[in-house]
Short mmCIF file of N, CA and C in Angstrom, two decimals:
data_model
loop_
_atom_site.label_atom_id
_atom_site.label_comp_id
_atom_site.label_asym_id
_atom_site.label_seq_id
_atom_site.Cartn_x
_atom_site.Cartn_y
_atom_site.Cartn_z
N MET A 75 -6.26 -28.65 -3.04
CA MET A 75 -7.64 -28.41 -2.94
C MET A 75 -8.08 -27.13 -2.24
N LEU A 76 -7.44 -26.89 -1.12
CA LEU A 76 -7.77 -25.66 -0.37
C LEU A 76 -7.38 -24.41 -1.24
N SER A 77 -6.38 -24.48 -1.99
CA SER A 77 -5.99 -23.31 -2.89
C SER A 77 -7.16 -23.00 -3.83
N LYS A 78 -7.79 -24.10 -4.40
CA LYS A 78 -8.92 -23.83 -5.30
C LYS A 78 -10.15 -23.32 -4.62
N ILE A 79 -10.41 -23.84 -3.42
CA ILE A 79 -11.47 -23.22 -2.63
C ILE A 79 -11.27 -21.84 -2.37
N ASN A 80 -10.17 -21.46 -1.94
CA ASN A 80 -9.84 -19.97 -1.70
C ASN A 80 -9.91 -19.16 -3.00
N GLU A 81 -9.61 -19.63 -4.07
CA GLU A 81 -9.69 -19.01 -5.34
C GLU A 81 -11.29 -18.69 -5.60
N ILE A 82 -12.04 -19.79 -5.41
CA ILE A 82 -13.57 -19.70 -5.65
C ILE A 82 -14.16 -18.73 -4.67
N VAL A 83 -13.71 -18.67 -3.35
CA VAL A 83 -14.33 -17.71 -2.44
C VAL A 83 -13.93 -16.29 -2.80
N LEU A 84 -12.71 -16.08 -3.22
CA LEU A 84 -12.27 -14.69 -3.58
C LEU A 84 -13.00 -14.30 -4.86
N THR A 85 -13.20 -15.09 -5.74
CA THR A 85 -14.07 -14.73 -7.07
C THR A 85 -15.46 -14.44 -6.53
N SER A 86 -15.96 -15.15 -5.66
CA SER A 86 -17.38 -14.82 -5.19
C SER A 86 -17.48 -13.58 -4.53
N LEU A 87 -16.42 -13.14 -3.70
CA LEU A 87 -16.28 -11.91 -3.03
C LEU A 87 -16.21 -10.74 -4.05
N LYS A 88 -15.47 -11.00 -5.07
CA LYS A 88 -15.27 -9.95 -6.06
C LYS A 88 -16.53 -9.74 -6.82
N ASN A 89 -17.35 -10.76 -7.14
CA ASN A 89 -18.57 -10.70 -7.83
C ASN A 89 -19.59 -9.92 -6.94
N TYR A 90 -19.47 -10.25 -5.59
CA TYR A 90 -20.45 -9.61 -4.70
C TYR A 90 -20.09 -8.12 -4.51
N ASN A 91 -18.91 -7.71 -4.45
CA ASN A 91 -18.45 -6.38 -4.32
C ASN A 91 -17.38 -6.04 -5.16
N PRO A 92 -17.59 -5.23 -6.18
CA PRO A 92 -16.57 -4.89 -7.17
C PRO A 92 -15.36 -4.05 -6.52
N ASN A 93 -15.54 -3.54 -5.27
CA ASN A 93 -14.54 -2.87 -4.68
C ASN A 93 -13.35 -3.81 -4.37
N PHE A 94 -13.60 -5.07 -4.36
CA PHE A 94 -12.44 -5.99 -4.07
C PHE A 94 -11.67 -6.46 -5.29
N LYS A 95 -11.88 -5.70 -6.37
CA LYS A 95 -11.15 -6.11 -7.62
C LYS A 95 -9.65 -6.10 -7.63
N ASP A 96 -9.08 -5.28 -6.70
CA ASP A 96 -7.55 -5.30 -6.55
C ASP A 96 -7.15 -6.42 -5.79
N LEU A 97 -7.82 -7.37 -5.29
CA LEU A 97 -7.33 -8.48 -4.59
C LEU A 97 -7.16 -9.63 -5.60
N THR A 98 -6.04 -10.30 -5.53
CA THR A 98 -5.76 -11.46 -6.43
C THR A 98 -5.20 -12.52 -5.56
N ILE A 99 -5.42 -13.76 -6.13
CA ILE A 99 -4.88 -14.89 -5.43
C ILE A 99 -4.26 -15.82 -6.49
N ASN A 100 -3.08 -16.38 -6.06
CA ASN A 100 -2.28 -17.27 -7.00
C ASN A 100 -1.50 -18.18 -6.15
N ASN A 101 -1.64 -19.45 -6.37
CA ASN A 101 -0.97 -20.49 -5.58
C ASN A 101 -1.16 -20.31 -4.13
N ASN A 102 -2.33 -19.96 -3.72
CA ASN A 102 -2.78 -19.70 -2.29
C ASN A 102 -2.10 -18.54 -1.68
N VAL A 103 -1.63 -17.54 -2.44
CA VAL A 103 -1.11 -16.42 -1.86
C VAL A 103 -1.96 -15.26 -2.31
N LEU A 104 -2.53 -14.51 -1.28
CA LEU A 104 -3.41 -13.43 -1.53
C LEU A 104 -2.48 -12.14 -1.74
N SER A 105 -2.81 -11.34 -2.77
CA SER A 105 -2.03 -10.12 -2.99
C SER A 105 -3.05 -8.91 -3.17
N LEU A 106 -2.47 -7.77 -2.61
CA LEU A 106 -3.13 -6.54 -2.86
C LEU A 106 -1.94 -5.55 -3.11
N ASN A 107 -1.92 -4.99 -4.32
CA ASN A 107 -0.84 -4.12 -4.72
C ASN A 107 0.47 -4.81 -4.44
N GLU A 108 1.33 -4.23 -3.47
CA GLU A 108 2.62 -4.77 -3.16
C GLU A 108 2.59 -5.73 -1.97
N ASP A 109 1.47 -5.72 -1.30
CA ASP A 109 1.30 -6.66 -0.07
C ASP A 109 0.92 -8.01 -0.53
N TYR A 110 1.34 -9.01 0.24
CA TYR A 110 0.91 -10.41 -0.02
C TYR A 110 0.77 -11.15 1.26
N LEU A 111 0.02 -12.13 1.25
CA LEU A 111 -0.22 -12.91 2.36
C LEU A 111 -0.39 -14.46 1.97
N VAL A 112 0.54 -15.17 2.61
CA VAL A 112 0.52 -16.71 2.22
C VAL A 112 -0.56 -17.37 3.07
N LEU A 113 -1.52 -17.90 2.48
CA LEU A 113 -2.65 -18.48 3.16
C LEU A 113 -2.42 -19.88 3.71
N GLU A 114 -1.40 -20.57 3.18
CA GLU A 114 -1.07 -22.00 3.68
C GLU A 114 -2.31 -22.77 3.84
N ASN A 115 -2.65 -23.07 5.15
CA ASN A 115 -3.79 -23.90 5.36
C ASN A 115 -5.09 -23.20 5.81
N PHE A 116 -5.05 -21.94 5.62
CA PHE A 116 -6.22 -21.12 5.94
C PHE A 116 -7.32 -21.15 4.97
N ASN A 117 -8.52 -21.41 5.42
CA ASN A 117 -9.66 -21.51 4.44
C ASN A 117 -10.40 -20.24 4.51
N LEU A 118 -10.47 -19.54 3.46
CA LEU A 118 -11.21 -18.19 3.32
C LEU A 118 -12.68 -18.37 3.73
N GLU A 119 -13.25 -19.58 3.54
CA GLU A 119 -14.71 -19.76 3.93
C GLU A 119 -14.94 -19.58 5.42
N THR A 120 -14.01 -19.75 6.21
CA THR A 120 -14.16 -19.52 7.67
C THR A 120 -14.51 -18.08 8.00
N LEU A 121 -14.16 -17.09 7.10
CA LEU A 121 -14.54 -15.76 7.49
C LEU A 121 -15.93 -15.47 7.47
N PHE A 122 -16.76 -16.37 6.87
CA PHE A 122 -18.15 -16.17 6.75
C PHE A 122 -18.85 -16.77 7.97
N GLU A 123 -18.15 -17.29 8.88
CA GLU A 123 -18.74 -17.74 10.18
C GLU A 123 -19.35 -16.55 10.99
N SER A 124 -18.84 -15.45 10.65
CA SER A 124 -19.17 -14.11 11.31
C SER A 124 -20.36 -13.49 10.53
N TYR A 125 -21.56 -13.39 11.13
CA TYR A 125 -22.75 -12.83 10.51
C TYR A 125 -22.45 -11.36 10.25
N GLN A 126 -21.80 -10.75 11.22
CA GLN A 126 -21.48 -9.22 11.02
C GLN A 126 -20.61 -8.98 9.84
N LEU A 127 -19.64 -9.77 9.63
CA LEU A 127 -18.84 -9.54 8.40
C LEU A 127 -19.56 -9.63 7.10
N LYS A 128 -20.55 -10.57 7.07
CA LYS A 128 -21.38 -10.67 5.90
C LYS A 128 -22.13 -9.36 5.62
N LEU A 129 -22.58 -8.77 6.75
CA LEU A 129 -23.39 -7.60 6.69
C LEU A 129 -22.46 -6.44 6.20
N ASP A 130 -21.25 -6.41 6.45
CA ASP A 130 -20.35 -5.33 6.25
C ASP A 130 -19.62 -5.38 4.87
N LEU A 131 -19.66 -6.50 4.21
CA LEU A 131 -18.88 -6.64 3.02
C LEU A 131 -19.15 -5.64 1.95
N LEU A 132 -20.38 -5.24 1.85
CA LEU A 132 -20.77 -4.22 0.74
C LEU A 132 -20.23 -2.83 1.09
N ASN A 133 -19.72 -2.61 2.38
CA ASN A 133 -19.25 -1.24 2.73
C ASN A 133 -17.78 -1.21 2.91
N MET A 134 -17.13 -2.30 2.41
CA MET A 134 -15.62 -2.41 2.43
C MET A 134 -15.05 -2.12 1.18
N ASN A 135 -13.65 -1.94 1.18
CA ASN A 135 -12.85 -1.91 0.05
C ASN A 135 -11.85 -2.98 0.12
N SER A 136 -11.04 -3.10 -0.91
CA SER A 136 -9.93 -4.20 -0.91
C SER A 136 -8.97 -4.18 0.27
N ASN A 137 -8.67 -2.90 0.68
CA ASN A 137 -7.69 -2.83 1.75
C ASN A 137 -8.35 -3.27 3.07
N ASP A 138 -9.52 -2.90 3.37
CA ASP A 138 -10.38 -3.41 4.52
C ASP A 138 -10.31 -4.85 4.63
N LEU A 139 -10.78 -5.56 3.53
CA LEU A 139 -10.85 -6.96 3.42
C LEU A 139 -9.53 -7.60 3.63
N PHE A 140 -8.50 -7.11 3.04
CA PHE A 140 -7.13 -7.67 3.15
C PHE A 140 -6.73 -7.58 4.65
N LYS A 141 -6.91 -6.50 5.30
CA LYS A 141 -6.50 -6.45 6.69
C LYS A 141 -7.33 -7.44 7.66
N ILE A 142 -8.61 -7.62 7.25
CA ILE A 142 -9.36 -8.65 8.08
C ILE A 142 -8.85 -10.04 7.83
N ILE A 143 -8.61 -10.33 6.49
CA ILE A 143 -8.11 -11.66 6.24
C ILE A 143 -6.69 -11.87 6.83
N LYS A 144 -5.89 -10.84 6.88
CA LYS A 144 -4.56 -10.99 7.41
C LYS A 144 -4.56 -11.20 8.96
N LEU A 145 -5.50 -10.56 9.64
CA LEU A 145 -5.67 -10.75 11.01
C LEU A 145 -6.12 -12.10 11.34
N ASN A 146 -7.04 -12.61 10.51
CA ASN A 146 -7.50 -13.97 10.67
C ASN A 146 -6.53 -15.07 10.44
N VAL A 147 -5.75 -14.92 9.35
CA VAL A 147 -4.64 -15.79 9.04
C VAL A 147 -3.62 -15.78 10.17
N ASN A 148 -3.21 -14.58 10.65
CA ASN A 148 -2.28 -14.52 11.75
C ASN A 148 -2.80 -15.23 13.07
N LEU A 149 -4.12 -15.04 13.40
CA LEU A 149 -4.64 -15.63 14.54
C LEU A 149 -4.70 -17.22 14.29
N PHE A 150 -5.11 -17.65 13.15
CA PHE A 150 -5.10 -19.04 12.82
C PHE A 150 -3.78 -19.65 13.04
N ASN A 151 -2.80 -18.98 12.51
CA ASN A 151 -1.41 -19.51 12.51
C ASN A 151 -0.79 -19.58 13.96
N SER A 152 -1.22 -18.56 14.76
CA SER A 152 -0.82 -18.57 16.11
C SER A 152 -1.40 -19.64 16.98
N ASN A 153 -2.65 -19.84 16.75
CA ASN A 153 -3.40 -21.04 17.38
C ASN A 153 -2.95 -22.30 16.95
N LYS A 154 -2.43 -22.43 15.73
CA LYS A 154 -1.99 -23.74 15.21
C LYS A 154 -0.68 -24.10 15.92
N GLY A 155 0.06 -23.02 16.36
CA GLY A 155 1.37 -23.31 17.05
C GLY A 155 1.21 -23.55 18.52
N GLY A 156 -0.07 -23.63 19.00
CA GLY A 156 -0.32 -24.03 20.41
C GLY A 156 -0.30 -22.86 21.37
N ILE A 157 -0.32 -21.57 20.77
CA ILE A 157 -0.29 -20.36 21.58
C ILE A 157 -1.79 -20.06 21.96
#
């Protein structure tokens, strides 16, 4: 189910900003060129809890968004481990 939600979120982002066209998601793995990120239990919808991020989406490219998602996934995973 979470995989489908993440697909929908990425599709919405790509519709909002065509600069994100290089981002793909398959089986809950986010890819950009040769880089990939396993999202596991991370919900991309949580990114939109930040009002500032919503404002900045139009000024970003795929690489910017990938880095932000990667940072958030790493933080989520480290918090999940009790750190």
